[in-house]
Amino acid sequence: MTFIRTLIWFVLAGVAMLGAVWLAERPGNVTVQWRGWRLDTSVGVLLVAVLILILVGIALWLVYRWIMGAPGALMEGWGESRRRKGYRELTQGLAAVAAGDGTEAQRHARRAEQLLSEPPLTLLLSAQAAQLNGDRDSATRAFKAMLEDDEMAFLGLRGLIAQSLRDGNQQQALTYAQRAFALRPQTPWVVHSLFDMQAQTGQWKAAQETLETGMRQKVVSADRARTLRALLLVERSRSGENDGNDAQALAFAREAFGLAPERIAVASRLAELQIKSGDGKRAMKTLEKTWSLAPHPDLAELYIKASGESDPLKQVGIVRRLTAQRPEDLESNLALAKVALDAGLWGEARRYLDAAGGSNPTVRVCRLMAEVEERAQSDQAKVHDWLSRAAHAPADKAWRCSACHAHHESWRSVCESCGAFGTLHWRAPGTFGQVLPPEARPALGMTTMNTVSGG
Ligand SMILES: [Zn+2]
């Protein structure tokens, strides 16, 4: 390449030299005459003048190009600084959100929006700022705009779910949760929220499918999933029975019992259906198994019903059979005391209640003691004594929600107070640890699948 270029230069220089020699050998004159103006010169000078004119022309062209190109370069520099400013506003806005200053965040969000041409980023800030300021309409608008962008759609849905739940619009929240679940079934909060909402609206089958996906994605632990599935089956069994399909109801209840025999609700469901189908013996076996794991007054009542025994004196013997596996348990002693009381065996009832109460009898023990004294027609002072003790006695086990600690009269799958599914346990107060703050509960659905099991 270099060689060829050198060669061309040599050839050009040679041609120029030959031209110069040729011109010098043939000196000619040029005369220009124009409107009384005359110029005498040689051909060589004229050629040099033409060459200079061409060079000046090229120089002017370059200057023109430079001037025309400058604004673009300038604009570019300006845009760069605009973007930098925009990002600074964005950062300051996010910091304001973190600090909980809504007004400041909204101010930065507006400026970032003007400076940056990247809606997804500024939308998130705008939405959060609006939320902090309690400006629901602006927040909803920003979250909905985020749905247009593939990458931001998921975050937008999260905002919309929380917003709908706060508005009490369960159906709307469920629709958004389903969209979020379709986008990212591996995200824990999506699985938890969708599950809770499906359970709250009684969509047991759909909830079970969500739970199974959650288990496959390792969002729910296997143990927790086992109990939740059992409780969903209890609900499906109830629906089946309500629809008149007892065979299916029994099948669901059996499956549930196979999964979680330690759940009182599961054992009760199966025993009820077994009694209904005339299989009292099998119902008694079911109840005995669960009594050994988690004794509960409902189980004792069903046990008597399953035995078909109506003689109160014989019922004492029947309950003794049930409680034989856990004779020391408070529930065993209370169940025996109750049945003895119904049979009019005052002494025996007192003995069981003494064993149940120990040195610090609970409210239930004190009340039953008062009832024994009342029905045994003892001294009224004794009755009053027990009733006044009951007023200050330690609280008994009851159906308590492990998520919000709310107290319930009877078991239900969905907590009436916080909406979590499967969180009701037969427990004494103060056995669950800390209560989750309300905002961490239904909206993010983190309670149902993460709380303690058992009971
Ligand atoms: Zn609750």
Short mmCIF file of C-alpha atoms and ligand atoms in Angstrom, two decimals:
data_model
loop_
_atom_site.label_atom_id
_atom_site.label_comp_id
_atom_site.label_asym_id
_atom_site.label_seq_id
_atom_site.Cartn_x
_atom_site.Cartn_y
_atom_site.Cartn_z
CA MET A 1 0.00 0.00 0.00
CA THR A 2 2.66 2.47 1.12
CA PHE A 3 4.77 1.48 -1.83
CA ILE A 4 1.97 2.15 -4.32
CA ARG A 5 1.20 5.51 -2.67
CA THR A 6 4.89 6.53 -2.86
CA LEU A 7 4.94 5.47 -6.49
CA ILE A 8 1.84 7.58 -7.27
CA TRP A 9 3.44 10.60 -5.54
CA PHE A 10 6.58 10.13 -7.63
CA VAL A 11 4.55 9.91 -10.82
CA LEU A 12 2.50 13.03 -9.88
CA ALA A 13 5.67 14.98 -8.93
CA GLY A 14 7.23 13.89 -12.24
CA VAL A 15 4.17 15.01 -14.22
CA ALA A 16 4.13 18.39 -12.38
CA MET A 17 7.84 18.92 -13.03
CA LEU A 18 7.44 18.03 -16.71
CA GLY A 19 4.45 20.42 -16.89
CA ALA A 20 6.49 23.23 -15.31
CA VAL A 21 9.36 22.62 -17.72
CA TRP A 22 6.92 22.45 -20.64
CA LEU A 23 5.34 25.76 -19.59
CA ALA A 24 8.75 27.43 -19.03
CA GLU A 25 9.81 26.39 -22.51
CA ARG A 26 6.63 27.87 -24.00
CA PRO A 27 6.14 31.22 -22.28
CA GLY A 28 2.77 32.53 -23.35
CA ASN A 29 0.96 35.72 -22.40
CA VAL A 30 -2.57 36.04 -21.21
CA THR A 31 -4.44 39.25 -21.56
CA VAL A 32 -7.75 39.78 -19.85
CA GLN A 33 -9.79 42.75 -21.01
CA TRP A 34 -13.08 43.61 -19.40
CA ARG A 35 -14.96 46.93 -19.54
CA GLY A 36 -11.91 49.14 -19.81
CA TRP A 37 -9.94 47.12 -17.37
CA ARG A 38 -6.86 45.20 -18.66
CA LEU A 39 -4.65 42.58 -17.08
CA ASP A 40 -1.43 41.26 -18.65
CA THR A 41 0.12 38.18 -17.12
CA SER A 42 1.81 34.92 -17.95
CA VAL A 43 0.08 31.51 -18.22
CA GLY A 44 2.08 30.24 -15.14
CA VAL A 45 0.75 33.00 -12.85
CA LEU A 46 -2.80 32.39 -14.06
CA LEU A 47 -2.52 28.68 -13.24
CA VAL A 48 -1.21 29.46 -9.71
CA ALA A 49 -4.08 31.89 -9.19
CA VAL A 50 -6.63 29.23 -10.21
CA LEU A 51 -5.02 26.75 -7.80
CA ILE A 52 -5.21 29.25 -4.91
CA LEU A 53 -8.90 29.89 -5.67
CA ILE A 54 -9.62 26.16 -5.50
CA LEU A 55 -7.80 25.85 -2.13
CA VAL A 56 -9.74 28.81 -0.68
CA GLY A 57 -12.97 27.21 -1.88
CA ILE A 58 -12.13 23.97 -0.07
CA ALA A 59 -11.23 25.88 3.12
CA LEU A 60 -14.54 27.81 3.03
CA TRP A 61 -16.47 24.54 2.59
CA LEU A 62 -14.76 23.02 5.64
CA VAL A 63 -15.53 26.08 7.76
CA TYR A 64 -19.19 25.89 6.64
CA ARG A 65 -19.34 22.20 7.60
CA TRP A 66 -17.87 22.87 11.03
CA ILE A 67 -20.37 25.65 11.74
CA MET A 68 -23.33 23.53 10.69
CA GLY A 69 -22.20 20.50 12.76
CA ALA A 70 -21.58 22.41 15.97
CA PRO A 71 -25.17 22.69 17.32
CA GLY A 72 -25.57 18.88 17.18
CA ALA A 73 -22.45 18.36 19.26
CA LEU A 74 -23.55 21.09 21.61
CA MET A 75 -27.03 19.56 21.96
CA GLU A 76 -25.41 16.24 22.74
CA GLY A 77 -23.40 17.72 25.58
CA TRP A 78 -26.51 19.47 26.89
CA GLY A 79 -28.56 16.22 26.79
CA GLU A 80 -25.86 14.44 28.75
CA SER A 81 -26.00 16.98 31.57
CA ARG A 82 -29.83 16.85 31.47
CA ARG A 83 -29.73 13.10 31.97
CA ARG A 84 -27.23 13.47 34.79
CA LYS A 85 -29.50 15.96 36.50
CA GLY A 86 -32.46 13.65 35.93
CA TYR A 87 -30.72 10.74 37.60
CA ARG A 88 -29.73 12.95 40.49
CA GLU A 89 -33.39 13.91 40.98
CA LEU A 90 -34.31 10.25 40.76
CA THR A 91 -31.76 9.27 43.41
CA GLN A 92 -32.84 12.07 45.72
CA GLY A 93 -36.45 11.08 45.19
CA LEU A 94 -35.78 7.46 46.13
CA ALA A 95 -33.87 8.64 49.20
CA ALA A 96 -36.88 10.76 50.15
CA VAL A 97 -39.15 7.71 49.76
CA ALA A 98 -36.84 5.71 52.01
CA ALA A 99 -36.95 8.53 54.55
CA GLY A 100 -40.75 8.60 54.34
CA ASP A 101 -40.92 12.18 53.06
CA GLY A 102 -43.73 12.07 50.49
CA THR A 103 -43.81 15.75 49.54
CA GLU A 104 -40.07 15.86 48.89
CA ALA A 105 -40.25 12.59 46.93
CA GLN A 106 -43.07 13.90 44.75
CA ARG A 107 -41.14 17.10 43.99
CA HIS A 108 -38.10 15.09 42.86
CA ALA A 109 -40.31 12.68 40.91
CA ARG A 110 -41.85 15.53 38.93
CA ARG A 111 -38.45 17.00 38.09
CA ALA A 112 -36.98 13.62 37.16
CA GLU A 113 -39.98 13.06 34.89
CA GLN A 114 -39.27 16.34 33.09
CA LEU A 115 -35.55 15.67 32.76
CA LEU A 116 -35.52 11.97 31.90
CA SER A 117 -37.19 10.32 28.97
CA GLU A 118 -37.34 6.98 30.79
CA PRO A 119 -40.89 6.56 32.06
CA PRO A 120 -40.40 3.17 33.80
CA LEU A 121 -37.88 4.54 36.27
CA THR A 122 -39.68 7.76 37.05
CA LEU A 123 -43.05 5.99 37.23
CA LEU A 124 -41.92 3.83 40.12
CA LEU A 125 -40.73 6.85 42.04
CA SER A 126 -43.90 8.80 41.22
CA ALA A 127 -46.06 5.89 42.39
CA GLN A 128 -44.19 5.48 45.65
CA ALA A 129 -44.17 9.20 46.31
CA ALA A 130 -47.91 9.43 45.63
CA GLN A 131 -48.51 6.46 47.95
CA LEU A 132 -46.53 8.12 50.72
CA ASN A 133 -48.60 11.27 50.31
CA GLY A 134 -51.83 9.29 50.37
CA ASP A 135 -52.55 10.41 46.80
CA ARG A 136 -54.31 7.17 45.73
CA ASP A 137 -55.40 8.32 42.28
CA SER A 138 -51.91 9.39 41.22
CA ALA A 139 -50.43 6.19 42.63
CA THR A 140 -52.97 4.03 40.77
CA ARG A 141 -52.32 5.96 37.55
CA ALA A 142 -48.57 5.45 37.88
CA PHE A 143 -48.93 1.73 38.71
CA LYS A 144 -51.26 1.23 35.74
CA ALA A 145 -48.84 3.03 33.43
CA MET A 146 -46.15 0.61 34.63
CA LEU A 147 -48.19 -2.29 33.23
CA GLU A 148 -47.36 -1.01 29.74
CA ASP A 149 -43.68 -1.77 30.26
CA ASP A 150 -42.65 -5.43 30.27
CA GLU A 151 -39.98 -4.99 32.90
CA MET A 152 -42.03 -2.82 35.21
CA ALA A 153 -45.35 -4.64 34.84
CA PHE A 154 -44.65 -6.94 37.78
CA LEU A 155 -43.85 -4.05 40.13
CA GLY A 156 -46.93 -2.24 38.90
CA LEU A 157 -49.06 -5.27 39.70
CA ARG A 158 -47.63 -5.45 43.20
CA GLY A 159 -48.62 -1.85 43.78
CA LEU A 160 -52.09 -2.41 42.36
CA ILE A 161 -52.68 -5.52 44.48
CA ALA A 162 -51.78 -3.67 47.68
CA GLN A 163 -53.92 -0.71 46.60
CA SER A 164 -56.96 -2.89 45.79
CA LEU A 165 -56.66 -4.73 49.10
CA ARG A 166 -56.51 -1.45 50.98
CA ASP A 167 -59.63 -0.34 49.12
CA GLY A 168 -61.30 -3.59 50.17
CA ASN A 169 -61.71 -4.63 46.53
CA GLN A 170 -60.91 -8.33 46.92
CA GLN A 171 -62.00 -9.32 43.41
CA GLN A 172 -59.81 -6.70 41.76
CA ALA A 173 -56.85 -7.71 43.90
CA LEU A 174 -57.36 -11.35 42.94
CA THR A 175 -57.34 -10.50 39.22
CA TYR A 176 -54.07 -8.57 39.58
CA ALA A 177 -52.56 -11.38 41.69
CA GLN A 178 -53.41 -13.91 39.01
CA ARG A 179 -51.64 -11.75 36.41
CA ALA A 180 -48.60 -11.42 38.68
CA PHE A 181 -48.61 -15.18 39.30
CA ALA A 182 -48.67 -15.83 35.54
CA LEU A 183 -45.64 -13.53 35.15
CA ARG A 184 -43.56 -14.88 38.06
CA PRO A 185 -44.82 -17.99 39.82
CA GLN A 186 -41.49 -18.33 41.64
CA THR A 187 -41.85 -15.10 43.64
CA PRO A 188 -42.85 -15.86 47.25
CA TRP A 189 -45.15 -12.90 47.90
CA VAL A 190 -47.11 -13.60 44.72
CA VAL A 191 -47.72 -17.22 45.68
CA HIS A 192 -48.64 -16.25 49.27
CA SER A 193 -50.99 -13.43 48.27
CA LEU A 194 -52.74 -15.39 45.57
CA PHE A 195 -53.17 -18.36 47.91
CA ASP A 196 -54.61 -16.20 50.70
CA MET A 197 -57.01 -14.44 48.34
CA GLN A 198 -58.24 -17.69 46.81
CA ALA A 199 -58.75 -19.15 50.28
CA GLN A 200 -60.55 -16.02 51.49
CA THR A 201 -62.96 -16.21 48.57
CA GLY A 202 -63.54 -19.93 49.07
CA GLN A 203 -61.79 -21.07 45.87
CA TRP A 204 -60.35 -24.15 47.56
CA LYS A 205 -59.39 -26.04 44.43
CA ALA A 206 -57.63 -23.05 42.88
CA ALA A 207 -55.86 -22.40 46.20
CA GLN A 208 -54.66 -26.00 46.22
CA GLU A 209 -53.21 -25.58 42.72
CA THR A 210 -51.42 -22.39 43.79
CA LEU A 211 -50.08 -24.21 46.84
CA GLU A 212 -48.74 -27.03 44.70
CA THR A 213 -46.96 -24.57 42.41
CA GLY A 214 -45.56 -22.87 45.51
CA MET A 215 -44.24 -26.19 46.71
CA ARG A 216 -42.63 -26.99 43.36
CA GLN A 217 -41.01 -23.56 43.34
CA LYS A 218 -39.81 -24.16 46.94
CA VAL A 219 -41.70 -21.07 48.10
CA VAL A 220 -43.58 -23.11 50.74
CA SER A 221 -41.91 -25.66 52.96
CA ALA A 222 -43.04 -29.25 52.48
CA ASP A 223 -44.30 -29.50 56.06
CA ARG A 224 -46.36 -26.32 55.88
CA ALA A 225 -47.72 -27.36 52.48
CA ARG A 226 -48.82 -30.71 53.95
CA THR A 227 -50.94 -29.06 56.66
CA LEU A 228 -52.35 -26.42 54.33
CA ARG A 229 -53.34 -29.08 51.82
CA ALA A 230 -55.08 -31.07 54.56
CA LEU A 231 -57.06 -28.00 55.64
CA LEU A 232 -58.02 -27.17 52.06
CA LEU A 233 -59.27 -30.73 51.73
CA VAL A 234 -61.38 -30.22 54.88
CA GLU A 235 -63.03 -27.26 53.13
CA ARG A 236 -63.47 -29.19 49.90
CA SER A 237 -65.01 -32.02 51.92
CA ARG A 238 -67.50 -29.56 53.43
CA SER A 239 -68.40 -28.19 49.99
CA GLY A 240 -68.84 -31.73 48.72
CA GLU A 241 -71.19 -32.57 51.58
CA ASN A 242 -73.16 -29.35 51.00
CA ASP A 243 -73.52 -30.34 47.36
CA GLY A 244 -74.93 -33.69 48.48
CA ASN A 245 -71.86 -35.66 47.44
CA ASP A 246 -71.09 -37.55 50.67
CA ALA A 247 -68.79 -40.08 48.99
CA GLN A 248 -66.53 -37.37 47.67
CA ALA A 249 -66.72 -35.51 50.99
CA LEU A 250 -65.53 -38.66 52.77
CA ALA A 251 -62.74 -39.21 50.25
CA PHE A 252 -61.41 -35.68 50.76
CA ALA A 253 -61.64 -36.03 54.55
CA ARG A 254 -59.73 -39.32 54.46
CA GLU A 255 -57.01 -37.79 52.30
CA ALA A 256 -56.77 -34.86 54.70
CA PHE A 257 -56.49 -37.16 57.72
CA GLY A 258 -53.71 -39.09 56.00
CA LEU A 259 -51.81 -35.82 55.62
CA ALA A 260 -52.38 -34.16 58.99
CA PRO A 261 -53.92 -36.38 61.69
CA GLU A 262 -52.64 -33.93 64.33
CA ARG A 263 -55.10 -31.28 63.18
CA ILE A 264 -58.25 -31.22 65.27
CA ALA A 265 -60.33 -29.82 62.39
CA VAL A 266 -59.18 -32.63 60.11
CA ALA A 267 -60.04 -35.39 62.61
CA SER A 268 -63.41 -33.80 63.43
CA ARG A 269 -64.32 -33.62 59.73
CA LEU A 270 -63.48 -37.26 59.08
CA ALA A 271 -65.15 -38.50 62.28
CA GLU A 272 -68.34 -36.52 61.49
CA LEU A 273 -68.60 -38.14 58.07
CA GLN A 274 -67.76 -41.59 59.42
CA ILE A 275 -70.52 -41.23 62.03
CA LYS A 276 -72.90 -40.00 59.33
CA SER A 277 -72.16 -43.04 57.21
CA GLY A 278 -72.91 -45.27 60.22
CA ASP A 279 -69.31 -46.28 60.83
CA GLY A 280 -69.01 -45.25 64.51
CA LYS A 281 -66.23 -47.73 65.25
CA ARG A 282 -63.98 -46.23 62.59
CA ALA A 283 -64.84 -42.71 63.79
CA MET A 284 -63.72 -43.73 67.32
CA LYS A 285 -60.38 -44.97 65.94
CA THR A 286 -59.90 -41.66 64.08
CA LEU A 287 -60.61 -39.66 67.24
CA GLU A 288 -58.38 -41.84 69.45
CA LYS A 289 -55.45 -41.26 67.11
CA THR A 290 -55.83 -37.49 67.15
CA TRP A 291 -56.48 -37.40 70.92
CA SER A 292 -53.02 -38.89 71.41
CA LEU A 293 -51.56 -36.04 69.32
CA ALA A 294 -53.80 -33.05 70.09
CA PRO A 295 -56.63 -33.53 72.61
CA HIS A 296 -59.61 -31.18 72.28
CA PRO A 297 -63.12 -31.03 73.84
CA ASP A 298 -64.81 -31.32 70.38
CA LEU A 299 -63.12 -34.68 69.85
CA ALA A 300 -64.48 -36.00 73.16
CA GLU A 301 -68.00 -34.92 72.21
CA LEU A 302 -67.74 -36.63 68.82
CA TYR A 303 -66.33 -39.73 70.51
CA ILE A 304 -69.43 -40.09 72.70
CA LYS A 305 -71.61 -39.52 69.64
CA ALA A 306 -69.65 -42.15 67.66
CA SER A 307 -70.12 -44.69 70.46
CA GLY A 308 -73.89 -44.27 70.21
CA GLU A 309 -74.08 -44.56 74.03
CA SER A 310 -76.82 -42.45 75.62
CA ASP A 311 -76.49 -43.63 79.24
CA PRO A 312 -74.50 -40.91 81.07
CA LEU A 313 -72.90 -43.43 83.44
CA LYS A 314 -71.68 -45.59 80.57
CA GLN A 315 -70.41 -42.46 78.77
CA VAL A 316 -67.88 -41.97 81.59
CA GLY A 317 -66.34 -45.32 80.75
CA ILE A 318 -66.28 -44.44 77.05
CA VAL A 319 -64.46 -41.17 77.60
CA ARG A 320 -62.03 -42.99 79.88
CA ARG A 321 -61.16 -45.17 76.89
CA LEU A 322 -60.48 -42.10 74.75
CA THR A 323 -58.33 -40.38 77.35
CA ALA A 324 -56.37 -43.50 78.28
CA GLN A 325 -53.56 -42.51 75.90
CA ARG A 326 -52.97 -39.17 77.58
CA PRO A 327 -54.34 -39.56 81.12
CA GLU A 328 -52.26 -36.70 82.54
CA ASP A 329 -53.35 -34.12 79.98
CA LEU A 330 -55.49 -31.21 81.16
CA GLU A 331 -57.95 -31.85 78.31
CA SER A 332 -58.30 -35.50 79.37
CA ASN A 333 -59.09 -34.55 82.96
CA LEU A 334 -61.50 -31.84 81.84
CA ALA A 335 -63.31 -34.20 79.45
CA LEU A 336 -63.65 -36.80 82.23
CA ALA A 337 -64.82 -34.17 84.75
CA LYS A 338 -67.50 -32.98 82.33
CA VAL A 339 -68.84 -36.43 81.60
CA ALA A 340 -68.74 -37.33 85.33
CA LEU A 341 -70.64 -34.13 86.09
CA ASP A 342 -73.32 -35.07 83.53
CA ALA A 343 -73.58 -38.51 85.18
CA GLY A 344 -73.99 -36.89 88.58
CA LEU A 345 -70.71 -38.30 89.92
CA TRP A 346 -69.76 -35.22 91.97
CA GLY A 347 -66.84 -36.77 93.79
CA GLU A 348 -65.32 -38.11 90.62
CA ALA A 349 -65.84 -34.78 88.84
CA ARG A 350 -64.08 -32.92 91.71
CA ARG A 351 -61.20 -35.38 91.58
CA TYR A 352 -60.65 -34.87 87.82
CA LEU A 353 -60.92 -31.11 88.17
CA ASP A 354 -58.37 -31.13 91.01
CA ALA A 355 -56.02 -33.08 88.74
CA ALA A 356 -56.67 -30.67 85.86
CA GLY A 357 -56.25 -27.51 87.93
CA GLY A 358 -53.23 -28.34 90.05
CA SER A 359 -52.11 -25.40 92.17
CA ASN A 360 -53.23 -22.78 89.64
CA PRO A 361 -56.58 -23.77 88.08
CA THR A 362 -57.58 -22.12 84.81
CA VAL A 363 -60.87 -20.33 84.11
CA ARG A 364 -62.51 -23.46 82.68
CA VAL A 365 -61.51 -25.54 85.73
CA CYS A 366 -62.86 -22.91 88.15
CA ARG A 367 -66.16 -22.60 86.26
CA LEU A 368 -66.65 -26.36 86.14
CA MET A 369 -65.86 -26.55 89.87
CA ALA A 370 -68.55 -23.92 90.52
CA GLU A 371 -70.97 -25.96 88.40
CA VAL A 372 -70.17 -29.14 90.34
CA GLU A 373 -70.80 -27.37 93.67
CA GLU A 374 -73.98 -25.82 92.31
CA ARG A 375 -75.40 -29.09 91.01
CA ALA A 376 -74.20 -31.07 94.03
CA GLN A 377 -76.19 -28.52 96.06
CA SER A 378 -73.24 -27.73 98.28
CA ASP A 379 -72.72 -24.54 100.20
CA GLN A 380 -73.44 -21.44 98.02
CA ALA A 381 -70.29 -19.87 99.44
CA LYS A 382 -68.25 -22.54 97.65
CA VAL A 383 -69.94 -21.72 94.34
CA HIS A 384 -69.18 -18.01 94.80
CA ASP A 385 -65.65 -18.80 95.82
CA TRP A 386 -65.01 -20.71 92.57
CA LEU A 387 -66.71 -18.07 90.44
CA SER A 388 -64.60 -15.30 91.95
CA ARG A 389 -61.48 -17.41 91.44
CA ALA A 390 -62.49 -17.82 87.79
CA ALA A 391 -62.41 -14.05 87.38
CA HIS A 392 -58.69 -13.94 88.13
CA ALA A 393 -57.64 -17.38 86.90
CA PRO A 394 -55.15 -17.87 84.03
CA ALA A 395 -56.73 -18.04 80.57
CA ASP A 396 -57.31 -21.42 78.96
CA LYS A 397 -56.33 -22.76 75.62
CA ALA A 398 -58.59 -21.44 72.87
CA TRP A 399 -58.68 -21.07 69.10
CA ARG A 400 -56.10 -18.37 68.51
CA CYS A 401 -54.68 -17.06 65.25
CA SER A 402 -50.93 -17.46 65.12
CA ALA A 403 -50.68 -14.45 62.78
CA CYS A 404 -52.77 -11.82 64.57
CA HIS A 405 -53.48 -13.60 67.92
CA ALA A 406 -57.22 -13.00 67.51
CA HIS A 407 -59.45 -15.25 69.64
CA HIS A 408 -62.19 -17.31 67.92
CA GLU A 409 -65.10 -19.19 69.48
CA SER A 410 -64.77 -22.10 67.07
CA TRP A 411 -62.29 -23.30 64.47
CA ARG A 412 -62.43 -21.87 60.96
CA SER A 413 -59.93 -22.17 58.14
CA VAL A 414 -59.72 -18.42 57.44
CA CYS A 415 -59.02 -16.07 60.34
CA GLU A 416 -61.91 -13.60 60.63
CA SER A 417 -59.60 -10.93 61.89
CA CYS A 418 -56.61 -11.03 59.53
CA GLY A 419 -57.77 -13.28 56.69
CA ALA A 420 -54.87 -15.74 56.95
CA PHE A 421 -55.63 -19.35 56.11
CA GLY A 422 -54.95 -22.24 58.47
CA THR A 423 -53.51 -20.11 61.27
CA LEU A 424 -56.02 -21.02 64.01
CA HIS A 425 -54.50 -23.24 66.68
CA TRP A 426 -55.74 -24.56 70.02
CA ARG A 427 -53.30 -22.72 72.21
CA ALA A 428 -52.90 -20.88 75.48
CA PRO A 429 -52.31 -17.14 75.16
CA GLY A 430 -48.74 -15.96 74.71
CA THR A 431 -47.55 -19.11 72.98
CA PHE A 432 -47.05 -17.67 69.51
CA GLY A 433 -44.38 -15.03 69.96
CA GLN A 434 -44.62 -11.67 68.28
CA VAL A 435 -47.65 -10.41 66.40
CA LEU A 436 -46.90 -9.32 62.84
CA PRO A 437 -47.74 -5.69 62.10
CA PRO A 438 -51.02 -5.42 60.13
CA GLU A 439 -49.35 -4.03 57.00
CA ALA A 440 -47.13 -7.12 56.80
CA ARG A 441 -50.12 -9.44 56.86
CA PRO A 442 -52.86 -9.71 54.27
CA ALA A 443 -51.43 -7.41 51.60
CA LEU A 444 -48.20 -9.33 51.27
CA GLY A 445 -49.72 -12.65 52.24
CA MET A 446 -46.71 -13.63 54.26
CA THR A 447 -48.56 -15.13 57.19
CA THR A 448 -50.42 -18.19 56.06
CA MET A 449 -47.51 -20.13 54.74
CA ASN A 450 -44.89 -18.99 57.20
CA THR A 451 -46.54 -19.38 60.56
CA VAL A 452 -46.09 -22.15 63.05
CA SER A 453 -47.87 -25.40 62.47
CA GLY A 454 -49.44 -27.85 64.88
CA GLY A 455 -52.34 -27.50 67.32
ZN ZN B 1 -55.53 -13.77 62.26
#
